[in-house]
Coordinates of C-alpha atoms and ligand atoms in Angstrom, one line a residue:
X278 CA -84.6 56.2 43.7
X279 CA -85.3 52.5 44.5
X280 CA -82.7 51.5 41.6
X281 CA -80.3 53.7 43.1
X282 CA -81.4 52.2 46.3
X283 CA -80.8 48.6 45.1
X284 CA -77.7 49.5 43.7
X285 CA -76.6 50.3 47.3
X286 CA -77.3 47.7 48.8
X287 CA -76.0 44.9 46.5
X288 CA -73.1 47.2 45.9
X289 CA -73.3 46.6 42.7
X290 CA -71.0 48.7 39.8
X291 CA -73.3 52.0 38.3
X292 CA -72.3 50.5 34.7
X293 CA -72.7 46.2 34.9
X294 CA -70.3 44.2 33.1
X295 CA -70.8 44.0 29.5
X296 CA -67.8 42.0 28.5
X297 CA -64.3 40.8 29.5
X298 CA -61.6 42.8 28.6
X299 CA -59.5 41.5 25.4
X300 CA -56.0 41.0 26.3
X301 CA -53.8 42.0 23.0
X302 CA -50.0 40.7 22.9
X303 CA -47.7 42.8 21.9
X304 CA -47.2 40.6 18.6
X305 CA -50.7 42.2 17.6
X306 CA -50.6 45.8 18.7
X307 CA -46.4 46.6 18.8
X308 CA -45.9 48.8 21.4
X309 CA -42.6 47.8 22.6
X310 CA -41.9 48.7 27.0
X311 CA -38.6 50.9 25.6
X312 CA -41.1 53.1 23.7
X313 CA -42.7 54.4 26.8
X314 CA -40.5 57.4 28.7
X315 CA -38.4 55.5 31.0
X316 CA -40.5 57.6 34.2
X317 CA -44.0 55.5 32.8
X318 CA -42.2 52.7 33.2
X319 CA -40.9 53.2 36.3
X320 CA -44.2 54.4 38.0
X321 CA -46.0 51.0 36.8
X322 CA -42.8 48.9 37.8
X323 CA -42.7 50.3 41.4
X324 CA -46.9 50.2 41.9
X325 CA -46.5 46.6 40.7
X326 CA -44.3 45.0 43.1
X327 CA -46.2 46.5 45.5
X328 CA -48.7 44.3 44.6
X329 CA -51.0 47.4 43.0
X330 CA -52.3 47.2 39.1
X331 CA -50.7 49.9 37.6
X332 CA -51.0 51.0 33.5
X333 CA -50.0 53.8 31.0
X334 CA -53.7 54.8 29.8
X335 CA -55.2 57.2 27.5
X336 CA -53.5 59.5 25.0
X337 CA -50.1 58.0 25.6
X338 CA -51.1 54.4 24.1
X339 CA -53.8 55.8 21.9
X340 CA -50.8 57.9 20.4
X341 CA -47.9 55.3 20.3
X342 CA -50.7 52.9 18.6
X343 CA -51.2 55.4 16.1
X344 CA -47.2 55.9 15.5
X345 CA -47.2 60.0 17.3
X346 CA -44.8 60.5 19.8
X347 CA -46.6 60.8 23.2
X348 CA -47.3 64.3 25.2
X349 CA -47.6 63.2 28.0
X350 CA -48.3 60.1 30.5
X351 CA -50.9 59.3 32.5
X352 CA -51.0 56.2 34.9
X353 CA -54.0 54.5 36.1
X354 CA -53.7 52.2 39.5
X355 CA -56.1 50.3 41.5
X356 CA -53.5 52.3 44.8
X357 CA -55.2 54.8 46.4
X358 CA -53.7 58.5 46.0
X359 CA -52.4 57.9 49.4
X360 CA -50.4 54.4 48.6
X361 CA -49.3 56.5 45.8
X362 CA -47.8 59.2 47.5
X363 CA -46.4 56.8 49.8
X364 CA -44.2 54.6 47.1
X365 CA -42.8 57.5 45.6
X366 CA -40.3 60.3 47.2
X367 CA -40.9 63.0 44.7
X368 CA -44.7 63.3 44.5
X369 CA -47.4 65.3 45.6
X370 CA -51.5 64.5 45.6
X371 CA -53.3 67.6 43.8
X372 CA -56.8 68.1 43.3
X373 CA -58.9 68.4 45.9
X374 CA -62.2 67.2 44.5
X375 CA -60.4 64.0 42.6
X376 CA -57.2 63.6 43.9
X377 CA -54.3 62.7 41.4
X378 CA -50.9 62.3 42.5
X379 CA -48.0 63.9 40.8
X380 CA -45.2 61.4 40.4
X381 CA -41.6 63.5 39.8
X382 CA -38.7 61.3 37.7
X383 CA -36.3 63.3 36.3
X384 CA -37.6 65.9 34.3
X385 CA -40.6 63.8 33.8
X386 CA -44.4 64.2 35.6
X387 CA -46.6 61.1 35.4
X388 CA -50.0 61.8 36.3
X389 CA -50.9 58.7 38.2
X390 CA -54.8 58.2 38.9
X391 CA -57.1 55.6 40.9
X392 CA -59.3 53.8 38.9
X393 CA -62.6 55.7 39.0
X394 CA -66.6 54.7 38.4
X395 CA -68.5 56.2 36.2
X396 CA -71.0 58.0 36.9
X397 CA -74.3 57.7 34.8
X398 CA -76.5 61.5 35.4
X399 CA -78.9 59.2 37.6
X400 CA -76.9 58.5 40.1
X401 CA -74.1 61.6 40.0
X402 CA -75.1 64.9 41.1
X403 CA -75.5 67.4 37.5
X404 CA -76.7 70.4 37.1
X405 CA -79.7 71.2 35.2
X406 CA -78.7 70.2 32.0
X407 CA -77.7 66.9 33.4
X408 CA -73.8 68.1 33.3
X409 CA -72.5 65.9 35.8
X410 CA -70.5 68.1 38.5
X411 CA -68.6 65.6 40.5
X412 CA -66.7 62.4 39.4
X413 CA -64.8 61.3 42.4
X414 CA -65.9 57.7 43.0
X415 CA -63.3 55.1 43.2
X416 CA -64.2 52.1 40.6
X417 CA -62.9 49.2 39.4
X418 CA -60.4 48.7 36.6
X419 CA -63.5 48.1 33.8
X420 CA -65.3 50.8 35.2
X421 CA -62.4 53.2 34.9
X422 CA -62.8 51.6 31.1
X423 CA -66.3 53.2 30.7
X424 CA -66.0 56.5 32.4
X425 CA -63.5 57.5 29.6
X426 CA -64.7 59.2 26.7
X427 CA -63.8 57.2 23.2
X428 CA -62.7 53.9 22.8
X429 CA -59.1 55.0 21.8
X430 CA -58.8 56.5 24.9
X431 CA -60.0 53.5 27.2
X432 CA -56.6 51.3 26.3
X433 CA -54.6 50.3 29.3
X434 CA -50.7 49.4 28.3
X435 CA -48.8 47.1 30.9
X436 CA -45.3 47.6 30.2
X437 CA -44.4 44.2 32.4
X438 CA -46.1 41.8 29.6
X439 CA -46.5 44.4 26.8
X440 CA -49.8 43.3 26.8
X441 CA -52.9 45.8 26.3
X442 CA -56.2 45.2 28.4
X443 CA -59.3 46.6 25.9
X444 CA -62.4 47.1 26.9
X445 CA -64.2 48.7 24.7
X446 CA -62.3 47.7 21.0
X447 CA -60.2 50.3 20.8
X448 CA -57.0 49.0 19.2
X449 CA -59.7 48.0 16.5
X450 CA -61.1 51.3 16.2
X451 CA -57.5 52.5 16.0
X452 CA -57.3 50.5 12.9
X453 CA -60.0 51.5 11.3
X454 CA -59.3 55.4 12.0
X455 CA -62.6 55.5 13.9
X456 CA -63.1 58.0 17.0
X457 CA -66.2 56.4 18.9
X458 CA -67.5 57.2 22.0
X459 CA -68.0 54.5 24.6
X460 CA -71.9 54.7 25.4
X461 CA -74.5 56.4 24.1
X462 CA -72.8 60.2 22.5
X463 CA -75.8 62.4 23.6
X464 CA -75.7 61.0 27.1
X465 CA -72.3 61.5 27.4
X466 CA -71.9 65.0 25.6
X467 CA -74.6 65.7 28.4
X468 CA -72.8 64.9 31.5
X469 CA -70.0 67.0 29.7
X470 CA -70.0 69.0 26.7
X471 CA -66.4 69.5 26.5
X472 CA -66.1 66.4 25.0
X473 CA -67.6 67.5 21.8
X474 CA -64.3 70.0 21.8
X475 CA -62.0 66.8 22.6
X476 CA -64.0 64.7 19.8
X477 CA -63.2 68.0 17.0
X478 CA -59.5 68.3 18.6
X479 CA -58.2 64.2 19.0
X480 CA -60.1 63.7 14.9
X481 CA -58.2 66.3 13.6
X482 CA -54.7 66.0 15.8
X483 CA -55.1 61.8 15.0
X484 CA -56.5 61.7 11.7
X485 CA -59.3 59.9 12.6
X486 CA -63.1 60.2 11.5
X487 CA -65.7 61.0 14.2
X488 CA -68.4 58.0 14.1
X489 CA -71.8 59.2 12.8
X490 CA -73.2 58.3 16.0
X491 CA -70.6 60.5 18.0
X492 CA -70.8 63.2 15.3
X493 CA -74.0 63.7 14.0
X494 CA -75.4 65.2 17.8
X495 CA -72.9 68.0 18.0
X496 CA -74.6 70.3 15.9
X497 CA -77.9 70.1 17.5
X498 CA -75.9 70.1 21.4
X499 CA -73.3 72.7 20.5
X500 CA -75.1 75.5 22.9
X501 CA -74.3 73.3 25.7
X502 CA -71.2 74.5 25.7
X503 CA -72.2 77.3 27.3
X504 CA -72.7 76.1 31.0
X505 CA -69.2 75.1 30.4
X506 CA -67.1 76.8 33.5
X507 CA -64.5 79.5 31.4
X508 CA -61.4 78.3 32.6
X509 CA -62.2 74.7 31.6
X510 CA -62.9 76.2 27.9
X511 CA -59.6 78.1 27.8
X512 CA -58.1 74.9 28.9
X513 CA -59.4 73.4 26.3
X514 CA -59.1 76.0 23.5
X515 CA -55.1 76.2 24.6
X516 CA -55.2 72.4 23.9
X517 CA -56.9 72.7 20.6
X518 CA -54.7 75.9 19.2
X519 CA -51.5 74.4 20.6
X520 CA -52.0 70.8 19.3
X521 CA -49.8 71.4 15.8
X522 CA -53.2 71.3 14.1
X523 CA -55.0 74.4 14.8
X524 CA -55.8 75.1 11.5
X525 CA -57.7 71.9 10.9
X526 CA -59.4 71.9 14.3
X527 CA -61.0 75.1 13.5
X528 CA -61.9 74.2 9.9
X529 CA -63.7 71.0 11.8
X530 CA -65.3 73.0 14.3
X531 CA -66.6 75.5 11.8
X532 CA -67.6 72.3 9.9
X533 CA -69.9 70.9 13.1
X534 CA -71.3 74.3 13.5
X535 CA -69.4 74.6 17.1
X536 CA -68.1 77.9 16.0
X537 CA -71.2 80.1 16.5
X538 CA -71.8 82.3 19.6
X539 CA -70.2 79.4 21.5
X540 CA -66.8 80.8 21.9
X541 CA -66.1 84.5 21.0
X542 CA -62.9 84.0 19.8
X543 CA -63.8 81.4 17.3
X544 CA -66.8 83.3 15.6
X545 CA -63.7 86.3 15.7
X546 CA -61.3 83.8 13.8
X547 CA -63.0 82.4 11.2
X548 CA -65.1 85.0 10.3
X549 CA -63.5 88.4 10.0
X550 CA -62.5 88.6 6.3
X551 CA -60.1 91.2 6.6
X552 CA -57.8 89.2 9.1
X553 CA -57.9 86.6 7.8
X554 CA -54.3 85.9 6.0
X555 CA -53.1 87.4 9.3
X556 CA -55.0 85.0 11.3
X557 CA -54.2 81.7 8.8
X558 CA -50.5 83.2 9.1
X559 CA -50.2 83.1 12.5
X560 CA -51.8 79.8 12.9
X561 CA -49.9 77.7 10.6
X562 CA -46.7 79.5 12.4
X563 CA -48.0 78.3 15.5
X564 CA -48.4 74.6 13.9
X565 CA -44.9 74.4 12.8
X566 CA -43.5 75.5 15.8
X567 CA -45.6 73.0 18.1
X568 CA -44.4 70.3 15.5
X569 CA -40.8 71.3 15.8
X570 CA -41.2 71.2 19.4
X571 CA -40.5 75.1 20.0
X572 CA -42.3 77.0 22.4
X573 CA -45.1 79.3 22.0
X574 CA -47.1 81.8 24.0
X575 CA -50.4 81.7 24.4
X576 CA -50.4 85.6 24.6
X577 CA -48.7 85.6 21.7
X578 CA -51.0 83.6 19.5
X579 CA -54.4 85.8 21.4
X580 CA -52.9 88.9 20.1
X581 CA -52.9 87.2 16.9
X582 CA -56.0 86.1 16.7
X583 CA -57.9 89.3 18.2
X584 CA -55.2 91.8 16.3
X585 CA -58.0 92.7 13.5
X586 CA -60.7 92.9 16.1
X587 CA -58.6 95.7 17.6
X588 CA -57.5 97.5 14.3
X589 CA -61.2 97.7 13.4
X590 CA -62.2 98.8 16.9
X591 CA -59.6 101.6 17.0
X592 CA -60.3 103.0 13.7
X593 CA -64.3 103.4 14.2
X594 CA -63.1 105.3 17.7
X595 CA -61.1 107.4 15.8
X596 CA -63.8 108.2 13.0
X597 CA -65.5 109.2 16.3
X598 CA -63.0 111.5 16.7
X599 CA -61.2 109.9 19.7
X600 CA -57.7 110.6 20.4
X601 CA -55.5 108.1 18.9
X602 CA -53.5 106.4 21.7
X603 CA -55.9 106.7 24.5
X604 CA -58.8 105.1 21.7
X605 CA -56.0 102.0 21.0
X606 CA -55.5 101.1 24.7
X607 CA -60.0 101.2 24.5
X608 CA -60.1 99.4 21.7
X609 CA -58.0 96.6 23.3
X610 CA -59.9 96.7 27.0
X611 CA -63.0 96.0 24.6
X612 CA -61.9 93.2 22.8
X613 CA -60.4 91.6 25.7
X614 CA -63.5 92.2 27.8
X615 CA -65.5 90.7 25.0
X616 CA -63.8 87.1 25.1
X617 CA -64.0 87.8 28.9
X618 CA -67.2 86.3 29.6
X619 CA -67.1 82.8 28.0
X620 CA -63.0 82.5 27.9
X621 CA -61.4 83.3 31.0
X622 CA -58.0 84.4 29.6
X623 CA -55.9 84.7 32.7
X624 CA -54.9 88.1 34.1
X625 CA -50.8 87.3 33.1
X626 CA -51.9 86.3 29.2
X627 CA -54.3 89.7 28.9
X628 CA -51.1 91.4 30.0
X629 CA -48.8 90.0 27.8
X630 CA -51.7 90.2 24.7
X631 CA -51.7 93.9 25.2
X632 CA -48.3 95.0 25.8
X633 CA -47.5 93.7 22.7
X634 CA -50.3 95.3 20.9
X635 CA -49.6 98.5 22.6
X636 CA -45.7 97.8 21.2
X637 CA -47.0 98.3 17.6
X638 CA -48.0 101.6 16.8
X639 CA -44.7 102.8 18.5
X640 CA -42.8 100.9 15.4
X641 CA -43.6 103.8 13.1
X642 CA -41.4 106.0 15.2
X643 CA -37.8 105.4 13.4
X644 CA -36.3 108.4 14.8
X645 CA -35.0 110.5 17.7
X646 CA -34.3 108.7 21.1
X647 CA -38.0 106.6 20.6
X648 CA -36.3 103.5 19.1
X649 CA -34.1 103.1 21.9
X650 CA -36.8 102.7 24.5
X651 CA -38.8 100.2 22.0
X652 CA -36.0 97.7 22.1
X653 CA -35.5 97.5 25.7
X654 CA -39.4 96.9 26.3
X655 CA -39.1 93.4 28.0
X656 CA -42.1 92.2 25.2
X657 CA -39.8 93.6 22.1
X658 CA -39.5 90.5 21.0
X659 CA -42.6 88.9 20.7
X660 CA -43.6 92.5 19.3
X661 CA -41.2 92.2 17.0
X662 CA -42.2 88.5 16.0
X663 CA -45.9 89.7 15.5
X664 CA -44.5 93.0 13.5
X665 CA -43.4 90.3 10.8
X666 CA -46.5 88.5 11.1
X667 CA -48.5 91.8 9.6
X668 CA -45.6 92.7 7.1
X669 CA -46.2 88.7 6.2
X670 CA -49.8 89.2 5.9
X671 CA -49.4 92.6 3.6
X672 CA -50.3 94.7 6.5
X673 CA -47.2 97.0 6.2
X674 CA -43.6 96.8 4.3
X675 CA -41.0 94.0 5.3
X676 CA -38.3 97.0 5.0
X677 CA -40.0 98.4 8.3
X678 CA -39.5 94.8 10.0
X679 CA -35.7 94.5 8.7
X680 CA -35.1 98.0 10.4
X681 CA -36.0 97.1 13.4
X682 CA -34.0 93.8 13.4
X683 CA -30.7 95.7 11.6
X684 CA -31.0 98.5 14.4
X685 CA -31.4 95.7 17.6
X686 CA -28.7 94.0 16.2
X687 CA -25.9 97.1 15.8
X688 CA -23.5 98.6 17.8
X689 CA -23.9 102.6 18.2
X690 CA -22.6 104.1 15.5
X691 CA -25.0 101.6 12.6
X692 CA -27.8 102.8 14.9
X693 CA -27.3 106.9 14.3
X694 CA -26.8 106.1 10.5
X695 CA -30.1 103.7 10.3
X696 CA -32.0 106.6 12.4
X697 CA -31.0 109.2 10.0
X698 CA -31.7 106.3 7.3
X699 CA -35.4 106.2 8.1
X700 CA -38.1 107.2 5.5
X701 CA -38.7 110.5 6.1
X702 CA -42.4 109.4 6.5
X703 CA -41.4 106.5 9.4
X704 CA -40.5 109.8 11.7
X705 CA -43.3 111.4 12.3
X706 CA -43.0 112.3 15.6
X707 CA -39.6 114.2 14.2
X708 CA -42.3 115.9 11.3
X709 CA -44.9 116.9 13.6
X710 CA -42.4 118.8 16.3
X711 CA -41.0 121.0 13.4
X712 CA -44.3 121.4 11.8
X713 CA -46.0 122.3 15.4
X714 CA -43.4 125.0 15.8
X715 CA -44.6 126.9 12.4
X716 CA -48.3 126.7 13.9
X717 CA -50.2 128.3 16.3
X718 CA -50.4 127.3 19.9
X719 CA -54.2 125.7 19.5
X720 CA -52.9 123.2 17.2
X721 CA -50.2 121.8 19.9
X722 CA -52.5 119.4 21.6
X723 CA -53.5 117.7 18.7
X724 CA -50.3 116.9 16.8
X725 CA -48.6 116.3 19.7
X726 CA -51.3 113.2 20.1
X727 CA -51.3 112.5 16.3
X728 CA -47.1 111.3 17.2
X729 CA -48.9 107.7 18.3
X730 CA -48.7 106.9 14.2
X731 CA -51.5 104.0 12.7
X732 CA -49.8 100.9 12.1
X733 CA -52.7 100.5 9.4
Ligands
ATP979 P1 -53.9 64.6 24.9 O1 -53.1 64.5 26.2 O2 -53.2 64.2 23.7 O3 -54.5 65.9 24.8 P2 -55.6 62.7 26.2 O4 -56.7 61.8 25.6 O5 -54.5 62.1 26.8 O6 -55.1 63.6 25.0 P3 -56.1 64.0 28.6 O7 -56.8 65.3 28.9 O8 -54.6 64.0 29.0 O9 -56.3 63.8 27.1 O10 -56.9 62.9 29.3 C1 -56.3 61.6 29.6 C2 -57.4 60.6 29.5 O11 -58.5 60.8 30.5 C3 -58.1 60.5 28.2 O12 -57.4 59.7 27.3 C4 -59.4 59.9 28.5 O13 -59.3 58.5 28.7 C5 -59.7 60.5 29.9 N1 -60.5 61.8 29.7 C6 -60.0 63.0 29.6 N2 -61.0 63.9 29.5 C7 -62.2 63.2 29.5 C8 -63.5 63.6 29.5 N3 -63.9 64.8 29.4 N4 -64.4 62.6 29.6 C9 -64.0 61.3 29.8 N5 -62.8 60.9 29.8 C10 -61.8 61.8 29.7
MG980 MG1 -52.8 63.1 28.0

């Protein structure tokens, strides 16, 4: 209390002044001004004549030191959000707790923030873990420096000089392929576990080894990752699947013991045996596309992930003796529910997860009028895609996925010959009808359910 006192009344910074920035030249670090997007440069340009300090920070600089192509950009200024907004037509202040401002050039966002203190857990408000719940103080340049999480993120590019202000050695920790956190690790994994994730996710996107000191907590703070709002994980999880190297973020997380009980999902991944081709599949497809700069779907890549949690959820209902279709639309409420609590997968991605799980069963049906109503289902597609996933996998025959792509694909009179093509055993809905007329009315019910053919 009387520290925090003090503090007030000489006004002086939460974190004192350890050292003076080093000022690298461009001759030392290399990052030319025409590397950045031509919006970053613009957005420091015009916050410098107006007298503001204005920088490209973070993962940008971090990422053009390390020779990736950047993301994204991020600015930091000494202008407030307000003098922001105010040099810049096309922008808009978001956030209501810490407001950024949104700077619009071209098809380019810049994400332009005020230099922020940090906030040590005694003077911040936390909750009782010590997770600090508001960070909204305006700060000085160096203390924006110290607030950030590892040294390689704390670099602030001036595209004027080409110069880089350091604060904390982290064109020298770039070197030496170190991720270190600024501070001491179990402090700052306190006032926010999330970045343990960020520490598994930037080592393995980067190439960089986490520093003992940074590393060796994880294991024994993991659970903290619990009090960890859900949407901020799912943030975070997108970010680590969709950063071109999911595969090796998950190997690392399983390797600092983050996996367990934590997340749902990831215990689901990386430890059901039976999926797991599927699952390696569907992730190494996802890295390629990411690194090709394609797009991909969340909901896509969740029905991947959780197919064989379904699969094995719908065939113990229908041991149970459930019906068939209405024990696969159970089976996927289930799984969903059960990633519910700890990963809030938005309403619009649960959606798209299960409509194309609910597409696959009805690929068995090669005959009749059914395959004419599959391909016009507006998630065909990405059904399709995931289809080839499992005949990739082993899950079914490719010759059911080339079907489907020949009878898209042609004009009316290919698609009556493939239809009367079709395995006799790829019709059953065709099989059941004639069978069910030889058999007594009783029996009706159930083969007419037993149309919705496995997929297994
Ligand atoms: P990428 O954009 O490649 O995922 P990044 O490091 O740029 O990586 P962002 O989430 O865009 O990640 O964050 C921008 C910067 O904000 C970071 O470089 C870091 O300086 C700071 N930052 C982000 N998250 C945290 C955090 N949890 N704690 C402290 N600083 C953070
Ligand atoms: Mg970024």
């Amino acid at each position: 209390m009387i520290r925090k006192l003090l503090r007030k009344v000489f006004k002086r910074p939460a974190t004192p002044a350890r050292h003076e920035p080093a000022i690298i030249p461009v001759e030392r670090h290399g990052i030319r001004r025409e590397q950045l997007s031509p919006a970053a440069r613009k957005v420091c340009a015009v916050l410098q004549e107006k007298g503001f300090k204005a920088f490209v920070v973070g993962g940008a600089v971090r990422d053009l030191l390390i020779g990736q192509p950047p993301k994204d950009y991020d600015v930091a200024t000494s202008a407030t959000p307000e003098e922001v907004r105010a040099a810049f037509r096309r922008s808009r202040i978001i956030g209501r707790r810490f407001k950024i401002v949104h700077v619009m050039s071209g098809p380019e966002t810049i994400e332009v923030s005020t230099f922020r203190a940090s906030q040590d857990a005694e003077s911040a408000e936390t909750d009782e873990h010590g997770r600090v719940l508001r960070d909204n103080v305006f700060g000085s340049q160096q203390e924006d420096a110290t607030r950030r999480d590892f040294t390689v993120n704390a670099l602030y590019y001036d595209p004027g000089t080409e110069t880089i202000v350091d604060y904390h050695h982290g064109v020298a920790d770039i070197q030496q392929k170190t991720l270190r956190m600024i501070g001491d690790p179990r402090t700052r994994y306190r006032e926010d576990p999330v970045r343990m994730l960020r520490a598994v996710r930037l080592a393995a996107k980067l190439g960089l080894t986490i520093d003992p000191a940074a590393r060796q907590p994880i294991r024994e703070m993991g659970p903290l990752l619990e009090n960890v709002p859900a949407a901020r994980l799912f943030d975070e999880m997108l970010k680590l699947l969709f950063s071109g190297h999911s595969l090796k973020c998950l190997q690392q997380l399983r390797g600092e013991g983050l996996h367990h009980g934590l997340l749902p999902l990831l215990d689901v991944i990386l430890e059901q045996p039976m999926g797991e081709r599927f699952v390696t599949l569907s992730l190494e497809n996802t890295d390629e596309r990411v690194r090709q700069d394609k797009s991909v779907s969340p909901g896509f890549l969740f029905s991947t992930l959780l197919w064989h949690e379904v699969l094995k959820t719908w065939e113990n209902k229908k041991a149970a003796g459930d019906h068939s279709q209405p024990a696969l639309f159970e089976a996927m409420d289930e799984v969903l529910d059960a990633q519910a609590g700890k990963l809030a997968i938005t309403r619009r991605i649960a959606g798209d997860i299960k409509d194309i799980w609910a597409l696959q069963p009805r690929f068995d049906k090669r005959a009749g009028k059914a395959p004419y109503r599959v391909i016009e289902q507006p998630r065909y597609r990405a059904g399709w895609d995931f289809l080839r996933l499992r005949a990739q996998a082993g899950e079914i025959p490719m010759e059911i996925v080339d079907w489907w792509d020949d009878f898209a694909h042609a004009g009316p009179d290919r698609r009556e010959a493939l239809l009367r093509q079709a395995p006799p055993d790829a019709a059953p809905a065709a099989k059941k009808r004639r069978r069910r007329k030889r058999k007594p009315a009783g029996e009706n019910a159930a083969a007419a359910e037993a149309t919705l053919a496995d997929p297994s």
